[in-house]
C-alpha positions as a printed NumPy array, in Angstrom:
array([[ 17.45 ,  35.287,   4.509],
       [ 17.721,  35.643,   0.81 ],
       [ 20.141,  35.202,  -2.013],
       [ 20.599,  35.454,  -5.694],
       [ 23.157,  35.239,  -8.444],
       [ 25.129,  38.166,  -9.751],
       [ 23.554,  39.156, -13.024],
       [ 24.425,  41.876, -15.46 ],
       [ 22.004,  44.783, -15.46 ],
       [ 20.473,  45.089, -18.912],
       [ 18.323,  48.181, -18.596],
       [ 16.182,  48.538, -21.674],
       [ 12.707,  49.199, -22.892],
       [  9.651,  47.041, -22.484],
       [ 10.637,  44.453, -25.092],
       [ 14.234,  44.091, -23.934],
       [ 13.26 ,  44.132, -20.292],
       [ 11.216,  40.997, -20.821],
       [ 14.166,  39.186, -22.367],
       [ 16.837,  40.526, -20.017],
       [ 15.077,  40.703, -16.701],
       [ 17.168,  42.055, -13.871],
       [ 17.349,  39.671, -10.938],
       [ 17.104,  41.422,  -7.515],
       [ 17.436,  40.6  ,  -3.86 ],
       [ 16.615,  42.819,  -0.911],
       [ 13.651,  44.903,   0.211],
       [ 11.272,  47.24 ,  -1.533],
       [ 13.758,  50.077,  -1.5  ],
       [ 17.232,  48.86 ,  -0.489],
       [ 20.445,  50.679,   0.136],
       [ 24.059,  50.303,   1.061],
       [ 25.762,  50.446,   4.448],
       [ 28.772,  52.645,   4.971],
       [ 30.751,  50.986,   7.751],
       [ 32.616,  48.622,   5.413],
       [ 32.795,  48.714,   1.649],
       [ 33.72 ,  45.363,   0.072],
       [ 34.353,  45.433,  -3.64 ],
       [ 31.415,  44.064,  -5.598],
       [ 30.652,  44.031,  -9.311],
       [ 28.391,  46.895, -10.27 ],
       [ 25.619,  46.309, -12.693],
       [ 25.244,  48.672, -15.621],
       [ 23.808,  52.022, -14.67 ],
       [ 24.199,  54.282, -17.659],
       [ 21.946,  54.998, -20.578],
       [ 24.681,  53.59 , -22.852],
       [ 23.167,  50.123, -22.48 ],
       [ 19.791,  51.297, -23.767],
       [ 19.112,  50.474, -27.426],
       [ 18.573,  53.743, -29.286],
       [ 15.06 ,  54.59 , -30.456],
       [ 12.35 ,  52.192, -31.554],
       [  9.81 ,  50.346, -29.458],
       [ 12.512,  49.104, -27.109],
       [ 13.768,  52.502, -26.025],
       [ 12.932,  53.808, -22.583],
       [ 10.393,  56.616, -22.568],
       [ 11.898,  59.943, -23.459],
       [ 10.47 ,  63.322, -24.34 ],
       [  7.558,  65.227, -22.862],
       [  4.724,  62.948, -23.948],
       [  6.388,  59.725, -22.792],
       [  7.365,  61.   , -19.345],
       [  4.136,  62.838, -18.527],
       [  3.003,  60.236, -15.987],
       [  6.331,  60.341, -14.198],
       [  6.33 ,  64.146, -14.124],
       [  2.805,  64.249, -12.708],
       [  3.719,  61.571, -10.173],
       [  6.668,  63.621,  -8.962],
       [  4.31 ,  66.558,  -8.547],
       [  2.084,  64.436,  -6.299],
       [  5.055,  63.67 ,  -4.076],
       [  6.579,  67.151,  -3.951],
       [  3.768,  69.71 ,  -4.244],
       [  1.997,  71.061,  -1.154],
       [ -1.409,  69.64 ,  -0.414],
       [ -4.27 ,  71.339,  -2.25 ],
       [ -8.   ,  70.693,  -2.474],
       [ -9.074,  68.057,  -4.952],
       [-10.811,  69.029,  -8.142],
       [-14.379,  68.316,  -9.155],
       [-13.367,  65.07 , -10.824],
       [-11.925,  63.752,  -7.55 ],
       [ -8.281,  64.042,  -8.58 ],
       [ -5.8  ,  65.752,  -6.288],
       [ -3.549,  68.497,  -7.582],
       [ -0.812,  67.593,  -5.082],
       [  0.004,  65.828,  -1.856],
       [  2.294,  67.042,   0.885],
       [  4.969,  64.416,   1.53 ],
       [  5.677,  65.468,   5.116],
       [  3.83 ,  63.047,   7.43 ],
       [  3.173,  65.516,  10.221],
       [  1.219,  67.824,   7.889],
       [ -0.64 ,  65.201,   5.887],
       [ -4.407,  65.313,   5.872],
       [ -6.055,  61.898,   6.025],
       [ -8.421,  61.207,   3.136],
       [-12.07 ,  60.639,   3.876],
       [-13.343,  57.075,   4.208],
       [-15.183,  57.397,   0.884],
       [-12.053,  58.704,  -0.865],
       [ -9.904,  55.937,   0.64 ],
       [-12.376,  53.274,  -0.498],
       [-12.544,  54.731,  -4.022],
       [ -8.756,  54.883,  -4.186],
       [ -8.593,  51.278,  -2.989],
       [-10.903,  50.191,  -5.798],
       [ -8.794,  51.969,  -8.43 ],
       [ -5.533,  50.6  ,  -6.982],
       [ -6.857,  47.045,  -6.969],
       [ -8.058,  47.359, -10.54 ],
       [ -4.547,  48.359, -11.576],
       [ -2.974,  45.499,  -9.619],
       [ -5.383,  42.993, -11.154],
       [ -4.476,  44.16 , -14.667],
       [ -0.71 ,  44.094, -14.198],
       [ -0.614,  40.801, -12.24 ],
       [ -0.025,  38.66 , -15.379],
       [  2.706,  41.127, -16.441],
       [  4.402,  41.429, -13.066],
       [  7.912,  40.616, -14.328],
       [  7.667,  43.139, -17.149],
       [  6.304,  45.884, -14.913],
       [  8.966,  45.46 , -12.237],
       [ 11.778,  45.2  , -14.795],
       [ 10.524,  48.356, -16.472],
       [ 10.286,  50.132, -13.119],
       [ 13.899,  49.338, -12.217],
       [ 15.094,  50.311, -15.691],
       [ 13.376,  53.679, -15.343],
       [ 14.787,  54.167, -11.868],
       [ 18.387,  53.259, -12.706],
       [ 18.477,  55.211, -15.976],
       [ 16.854,  58.353, -14.564],
       [ 18.658,  58.089, -11.223],
       [ 21.907,  56.117, -11.677],
       [ 23.138,  57.448,  -8.346],
       [ 20.602,  55.127,  -6.666],
       [ 21.946,  51.916,  -8.226],
       [ 24.663,  51.373,  -5.578],
       [ 21.946,  51.245,  -2.925],
       [ 20.651,  47.981,  -4.387],
       [ 22.193,  44.494,  -4.27 ],
       [ 24.316,  43.39 ,  -7.241],
       [ 21.758,  40.71 ,  -8.174],
       [ 18.123,  41.752,  -8.393],
       [ 16.09 ,  38.517,  -8.4  ],
       [ 14.542,  38.7  ,  -4.931],
       [ 14.347,  42.495,  -5.091],
       [ 11.957,  42.26 ,  -8.037],
       [  9.7  ,  39.857,  -6.176],
       [  9.682,  41.927,  -3.003],
       [  8.583,  45.075,  -4.78 ],
       [  5.537,  43.316,  -6.187],
       [  4.757,  41.61 ,  -2.867],
       [  4.929,  44.944,  -1.072],
       [  2.548,  46.512,  -3.577],
       [  0.141,  43.599,  -3.33 ],
       [  0.244,  43.726,   0.469],
       [ -0.402,  47.458,   0.52 ],
       [ -3.217,  47.096,  -2.02 ],
       [ -4.775,  44.251,  -0.061],
       [ -4.841,  46.241,   3.184],
       [ -5.362,  49.742,   1.839],
       [ -8.69 ,  50.049,   3.695],
       [ -7.346,  48.371,   6.846],
       [ -5.425,  51.268,   8.335],
       [ -3.953,  49.548,  11.451],
       [ -2.582,  46.603,   9.446],
       [ -1.284,  48.791,   6.631],
       [  0.383,  51.326,   8.914],
       [  2.058,  48.594,  10.976],
       [  3.345,  46.955,   7.789],
       [  4.655,  50.24 ,   6.375],
       [  6.287,  51.276,   9.64 ],
       [  8.255,  48.031,   9.668],
       [  9.292,  48.695,   6.075],
       [ 10.372,  52.23 ,   6.912],
       [ 12.428,  51.11 ,   9.893],
       [ 13.981,  48.258,   7.951],
       [ 14.953,  50.47 ,   5.029],
       [ 17.26 ,  52.544,   7.205],
       [ 19.917,  49.836,   6.899],
       [ 19.96 ,  50.344,   3.129],
       [ 20.726,  54.043,   3.409],
       [ 17.313,  55.142,   2.156],
       [ 16.72 ,  58.888,   2.572],
       [ 13.448,  60.905,   2.398],
       [ 14.534,  62.511,  -0.885],
       [ 14.661,  59.082,  -2.563],
       [ 10.917,  58.47 ,  -2.257],
       [  9.695,  60.947,  -4.921],
       [ 12.065,  59.422,  -7.499],
       [ 10.823,  55.925,  -6.711],
       [  7.181,  57.036,  -6.829],
       [  7.566,  58.772, -10.18 ],
       [  9.203,  55.708, -11.753],
       [  6.655,  53.359, -10.21 ],
       [  3.735,  55.34 , -11.62 ],
       [  5.554,  55.589, -14.944],
       [  5.854,  51.794, -15.103],
       [  2.25 ,  51.203, -14.022],
       [  0.891,  53.649, -16.569],
       [  2.876,  51.941, -19.336],
       [  1.346,  48.508, -18.687],
       [ -2.088,  49.113, -17.113],
       [ -3.412,  50.31 , -20.448],
       [ -7.048,  49.322, -19.847],
       [ -7.558,  50.734, -16.349],
       [ -5.204,  53.731, -16.34 ],
       [ -6.788,  57.175, -16.486],
       [ -6.367,  60.52 , -14.671],
       [ -8.443,  59.361, -11.71 ],
       [ -6.343,  56.183, -11.342],
       [ -3.139,  58.167, -11.598],
       [ -4.343,  60.581,  -8.93 ],
       [ -5.303,  57.658,  -6.67 ],
       [ -1.844,  56.129,  -7.011],
       [ -0.304,  59.516,  -6.293],
       [ -2.311,  59.878,  -3.081],
       [ -1.689,  56.311,  -1.962],
       [  2.037,  56.428,  -2.686],
       [  2.307,  59.752,  -0.867],
       [  0.659,  58.174,   2.181],
       [  2.903,  55.084,   1.963],
       [  6.057,  57.174,   1.757],
       [  4.926,  59.49 ,   4.55 ],
       [  4.355,  56.601,   6.957],
       [  7.697,  55.018,   6.082],
       [  9.649,  58.281,   6.368],
       [  8.082,  59.093,   9.723],
       [  8.778,  55.573,  11.045],
       [ 12.427,  55.857,   9.975],
       [ 12.754,  59.26 ,  11.632],
       [ 11.224,  57.984,  14.864],
       [ 13.37 ,  54.838,  14.885],
       [ 16.494,  56.901,  14.222],
       [ 16.124,  58.702,  17.544],
       [ 16.66 ,  55.529,  19.575],
       [ 18.274,  52.859,  17.404],
       [ 21.071,  52.541,  14.844],
       [ 20.209,  51.567,  11.247],
       [ 22.093,  48.295,  11.777],
       [ 24.2  ,  46.428,  14.325],
       [ 27.561,  44.726,  13.846],
       [ 27.642,  41.278,  15.436],
       [ 30.574,  38.922,  15.94 ],
       [ 30.205,  35.168,  15.509],
       [ 30.901,  33.656,  18.955],
       [ 30.06 ,  30.   ,  18.313],
       [ 29.279,  27.996,  15.183],
       [ 27.746,  24.561,  15.806],
       [ 27.171,  22.435,  12.699],
       [ 24.27 ,  20.245,  13.854],
       [ 23.738,  18.498,  10.506],
       [ 25.589,  18.721,   7.171],
       [ 23.35 ,  21.656,   6.21 ],
       [ 22.106,  23.175,   9.497],
       [ 24.193,  25.371,  11.784],
       [ 23.309,  26.948,  15.121],
       [ 25.135,  30.282,  15.222],
       [ 25.54 ,  32.532,  18.246],
       [ 26.359,  36.225,  17.773],
       [ 27.515,  39.032,  20.053],
       [ 26.117,  42.402,  18.858],
       [ 28.322,  45.479,  19.25 ],
       [ 25.617,  47.255,  21.274],
       [ 22.388,  46.258,  23.042],
       [ 19.907,  44.625,  20.68 ],
       [ 16.344,  44.61 ,  22.077],
       [ 13.91 ,  42.065,  20.627],
       [ 11.046,  39.758,  21.558],
       [ 10.995,  35.983,  21.378],
       [  9.259,  35.022,  18.139],
       [ 10.656,  37.935,  16.12 ],
       [ 13.21 ,  37.757,  13.327],
       [ 15.957,  39.938,  11.853],
       [ 17.681,  40.44 ,   8.522],
       [ 21.338,  39.408,   8.308],
       [ 24.055,  40.507,   5.873],
       [ 27.403,  38.718,   5.584],
       [ 30.729,  40.296,   4.564],
       [ 30.914,  37.887,   1.616],
       [ 27.678,  39.095,  -0.016],
       [ 27.309,  42.816,   0.731],
       [ 23.861,  44.373,   0.331],
       [ 22.219,  40.922,   0.288],
       [ 20.07 ,  40.529,   3.406],
       [ 18.156,  37.46 ,   4.558],
       [ 15.635,  36.911,   7.356],
       [ 16.314,  34.561,  10.279],
       [ 14.309,  34.044,  13.466],
       [ 15.85 ,  34.36 ,  16.908],
       [ 16.274,  30.893,  18.396],
       [ 16.323,  31.909,  22.046],
       [ 14.54 ,  34.275,  24.385],
       [ 16.453,  37.498,  25.182],
       [ 19.485,  36.594,  27.291],
       [ 21.147,  38.456,  30.142],
       [ 24.506,  38.283,  28.346],
       [ 23.002,  39.889,  25.204],
       [ 23.99 ,  37.019,  22.88 ],
       [ 21.743,  36.135,  19.923],
       [ 21.229,  32.669,  18.434],
       [ 20.002,  31.716,  14.954],
       [ 19.333,  28.413,  13.205],
       [ 20.432,  28.478,   9.561],
       [ 19.844,  25.83 ,   6.914],
       [ 21.951,  26.024,   3.747],
       [ 19.545,  25.882,   0.818],
       [ 20.325,  25.314,  -2.876],
       [ 21.747,  28.474,  -4.495],
       [ 21.47 ,  30.249,  -1.147],
       [ 24.272,  32.791,  -1.037],
       [ 23.757,  33.974,   2.522],
       [ 22.721,  30.637,   4.027],
       [ 25.676,  28.786,   2.481],
       [ 28.046,  31.488,   3.712],
       [ 26.674,  31.293,   7.252],
       [ 26.619,  27.492,   7.399],
       [ 29.807,  26.586,   5.519],
       [ 32.01 ,  29.673,   5.649],
       [ 31.344,  31.655,   8.827],
       [ 33.624,  31.002,  11.778],
       [ 34.038,  32.502,  15.265],
       [ 35.486,  35.986,  14.939],
       [ 33.692,  36.812,  11.678],
       [ 31.461,  39.894,  11.766],
       [ 28.01 ,  40.194,  10.167],
       [ 25.437,  42.979,  10.178],
       [ 21.937,  42.805,  11.651],
       [ 18.892,  44.831,  10.717],
       [ 16.293,  45.787,  13.337],
       [ 14.015,  43.107,  14.835],
       [ 10.646,  42.703,  13.14 ],
       [  7.602,  40.484,  13.412],
       [  4.524,  40.354,  15.626],
       [  4.528,  36.632,  16.445],
       [  5.21 ,  37.154,  20.138],
       [  3.669,  35.697,  23.287],
       [  0.813,  37.563,  24.954],
       [  1.618,  37.398,  28.679],
       [ -1.596,  39.203,  29.599],
       [ -3.534,  35.964,  29.185],
       [ -3.155,  32.469,  30.63 ],
       [ -4.409,  30.71 ,  27.494],
       [ -2.542,  27.638,  26.397],
       [  0.001,  27.81 ,  23.568],
       [ -0.183,  25.484,  20.567],
       [  3.167,  25.678,  18.748],
       [  3.838,  24.115,  15.347],
       [  7.425,  24.217,  14.1  ],
       [  8.796,  22.621,  10.941],
       [ 12.518,  22.311,  10.153],
       [ 14.474,  25.383,  11.242],
       [ 11.077,  26.936,  11.954],
       [ 11.485,  25.388,  15.391],
       [ 13.856,  28.265,  16.258],
       [ 11.254,  30.949,  17.137],
       [  9.034,  28.275,  18.725],
       [ 11.851,  27.345,  21.106],
       [ 12.468,  31.031,  21.855],
       [  8.822,  31.583,  22.81 ],
       [  8.706,  28.435,  24.948],
       [ 11.838,  29.623,  26.789],
       [ 10.235,  33.014,  27.364],
       [  7.054,  31.451,  28.79 ],
       [  9.174,  29.288,  31.103],
       [ 11.236,  32.287,  32.247],
       [  8.077,  34.342,  32.808],
       [  7.089,  31.938,  35.559],
       [  3.459,  31.46 ,  34.546],
       [  2.328,  27.84 ,  34.402],
       [  0.228,  27.62 ,  31.264],
       [ -0.203,  24.651,  28.907],
       [  2.362,  24.663,  26.095],
       [  1.935,  22.03 ,  23.372],
       [  4.834,  21.808,  20.908],
       [  4.633,  19.811,  17.652],
       [  8.077,  19.511,  16.057],
       [  7.84 ,  18.392,  12.424],
       [ 10.736,  17.04 ,  10.392],
       [ 11.385,  15.066,   7.227],
       [ 13.45 ,  12.451,   9.106],
       [ 15.105,  11.802,  12.472],
       [ 18.211,  13.567,  11.214],
       [ 16.282,  16.854,  10.965],
       [ 15.222,  16.812,  14.622],
       [ 18.503,  18.568,  15.357],
       [ 17.191,  20.549,  18.371],
       [ 14.914,  17.966,  19.969],
       [ 17.226,  17.515,  22.973],
       [ 16.899,  21.192,  23.917],
       [ 13.11 ,  20.958,  23.836],
       [ 13.107,  17.734,  25.856],
       [ 15.228,  19.412,  28.544],
       [ 12.661,  22.226,  28.704],
       [  9.904,  19.635,  29.101],
       [ 11.814,  17.896,  31.871],
       [ 12.263,  21.154,  33.776],
       [  8.662,  22.291,  33.233],
       [  6.076,  19.464,  33.279],
       [  3.365,  21.716,  31.789],
       [  5.314,  21.755,  28.514],
       [  4.52 ,  18.928,  26.084],
       [  6.781,  18.097,  23.135],
       [  5.794,  15.783,  20.262],
       [  8.107,  15.038,  17.357],
       [  6.418,  14.169,  14.066],
       [  8.361,  12.558,  11.223],
       [  6.713,  13.302,   7.894],
       [  5.44 ,  10.108,   6.276],
       [  3.033,   9.328,   3.499],
       [  0.334,   8.349,   5.988],
       [  1.146,  10.887,   8.717],
       [  1.977,  14.574,   8.539],
       [  2.4  ,  17.249,  11.174],
       [ -1.152,  18.503,  10.756],
       [ -2.537,  14.979,  11.094],
       [ -0.927,  14.753,  14.533],
       [ -2.397,  18.131,  15.481],
       [ -5.821,  17.102,  14.233],
       [ -5.679,  13.882,  16.237],
       [ -4.97 ,  15.772,  19.47 ],
       [ -6.737,  18.761,  20.937],
       [ -9.272,  20.281,  21.151],
       [ -7.503,  23.57 ,  20.459],
       [-10.303,  26.159,  20.429],
       [ -9.042,  27.863,  23.603],
       [ -5.367,  27.915,  22.605],
       [ -3.279,  30.626,  20.998],
       [ -1.64 ,  29.   ,  17.966],
       [  1.836,  29.822,  16.639],
       [  3.203,  28.439,  13.371],
       [  6.732,  28.643,  11.988],
       [  8.226,  26.746,   9.072],
       [  8.007,  26.436,   5.299],
       [  5.261,  28.51 ,   3.614],
       [  3.262,  25.434,   2.554],
       [  3.285,  24.125,   6.106],
       [  1.97 ,  27.43 ,   7.416],
       [ -0.775,  27.728,   4.8  ],
       [ -2.036,  24.206,   5.379],
       [ -1.626,  24.582,   9.146],
       [ -3.787,  27.693,   9.213],
       [ -6.491,  25.887,   7.233],
       [ -6.427,  22.884,   9.572],
       [ -6.569,  25.01 ,  12.716],
       [ -9.46 ,  27.081,  11.427],
       [-11.298,  23.881,  10.516],
       [-10.706,  22.695,  14.097],
       [-12.393,  25.827,  15.429],
       [ -9.407,  27.993,  16.348],
       [-10.438,  31.628,  15.702],
       [ -8.349,  33.355,  13.036],
       [ -7.182,  36.165,  15.386],
       [ -5.612,  33.526,  17.644],
       [ -3.509,  32.001,  14.839],
       [ -0.153,  33.757,  14.493],
       [  2.737,  33.317,  12.102],
       [  5.359,  35.341,  10.265],
       [  4.388,  36.895,   6.918],
       [  4.459,  34.146,   4.317],
       [  6.042,  36.499,   1.766],
       [  9.083,  36.843,   4.06 ],
       [  9.263,  33.09 ,   4.544],
       [  9.597,  32.503,   0.804],
       [ 13.154,  33.831,   0.914],
       [ 14.035,  32.979,   4.506],
       [ 17.203,  30.96 ,   4.731],
       [ 18.409,  31.438,   1.17 ]])
């Protein structure tokens, strides 16, 4: 999952924001649960902390807030025909009434969006700090929805924007990504009326820093794109709300410390929790409210409904340290909805090539269990990478699976200067006809994908969790 350190909010203008960057942690638009309310320090939320006047003051007055006002109009006004210059006068924010833009319009918007993202990339910290300052000063009532420390939150906002910009012309990928965001944001308490405020402040921050590429056409493109993003997310949240709660309470049933910094934790959710082997969920502990971190399920769905996670305590990891060193049976945590598309395709009998590094072996084991329970005999090749013998904390479980199912192969690979996990994969094979699954540190996944593609495995058959989520997993 993620973590951060409590930092004082120092909302200020562009100059001060650079020096006093807020440090977040959470998702693109987080919120606060209501079932328990631990006392946490609140960061500053009033305009009293803003230096008066000068270049460091937040925008004020009609001229300085024009972009934000126009952006709000894009989110709130009913849809109207675009003008001759290609800019839209307004966009309906209700998904069921939205009119999809033409392919040419979408491609032109994508070009303008990417130009903006390319310009602000070197100024990412300043832009995101400025955005949150605008949001918390204009809408202080939204501050309690966010975690007390904002380090990871800042990074996630930018990653979400970059992901959306990258896939803006790939509708299936973008919609799937945004639907997951919309469903996940329910646990933060996000409401449809929050989206226009966020969009106005986002466009205000972009217009302040994208000085070379910003113009009325760019602003209109961002208005249309943000309206579409918010519509998809709102609709996904509404749909999810008909069948599932925004979060689940789960009691710690067992806590097995396998190594000094790795624990295998089993939870009992307070109501049925449907998921697929290979997926992951966000977890919040009672010791760090509003700080959520991602962990993969370490077992296939069980008849008794119990859930298992592998957690490694990482340096400065609030949530991971709490789960490994503080949690005990009887403690209660909260779970967000299951996410992730790294699941087994049972419609094919292709072999499975599974690469797991460290606690990344958790979803690999879950998928292998599911294949075994499904009853189909198909080749399963597991490569379990670790830094030393000590880190092969779950090798016995995998060896028992191999003993019960001879078509499962398990190889442990200790990382050495002359031999790495991918070297062992390269030396075996061929793998062209296998579906590949990778789970572990981001560097391992990136290099693993490159190796597998070089070995002839088609890209669509290589599956892994989003690397941007893995950056904060386990912290």
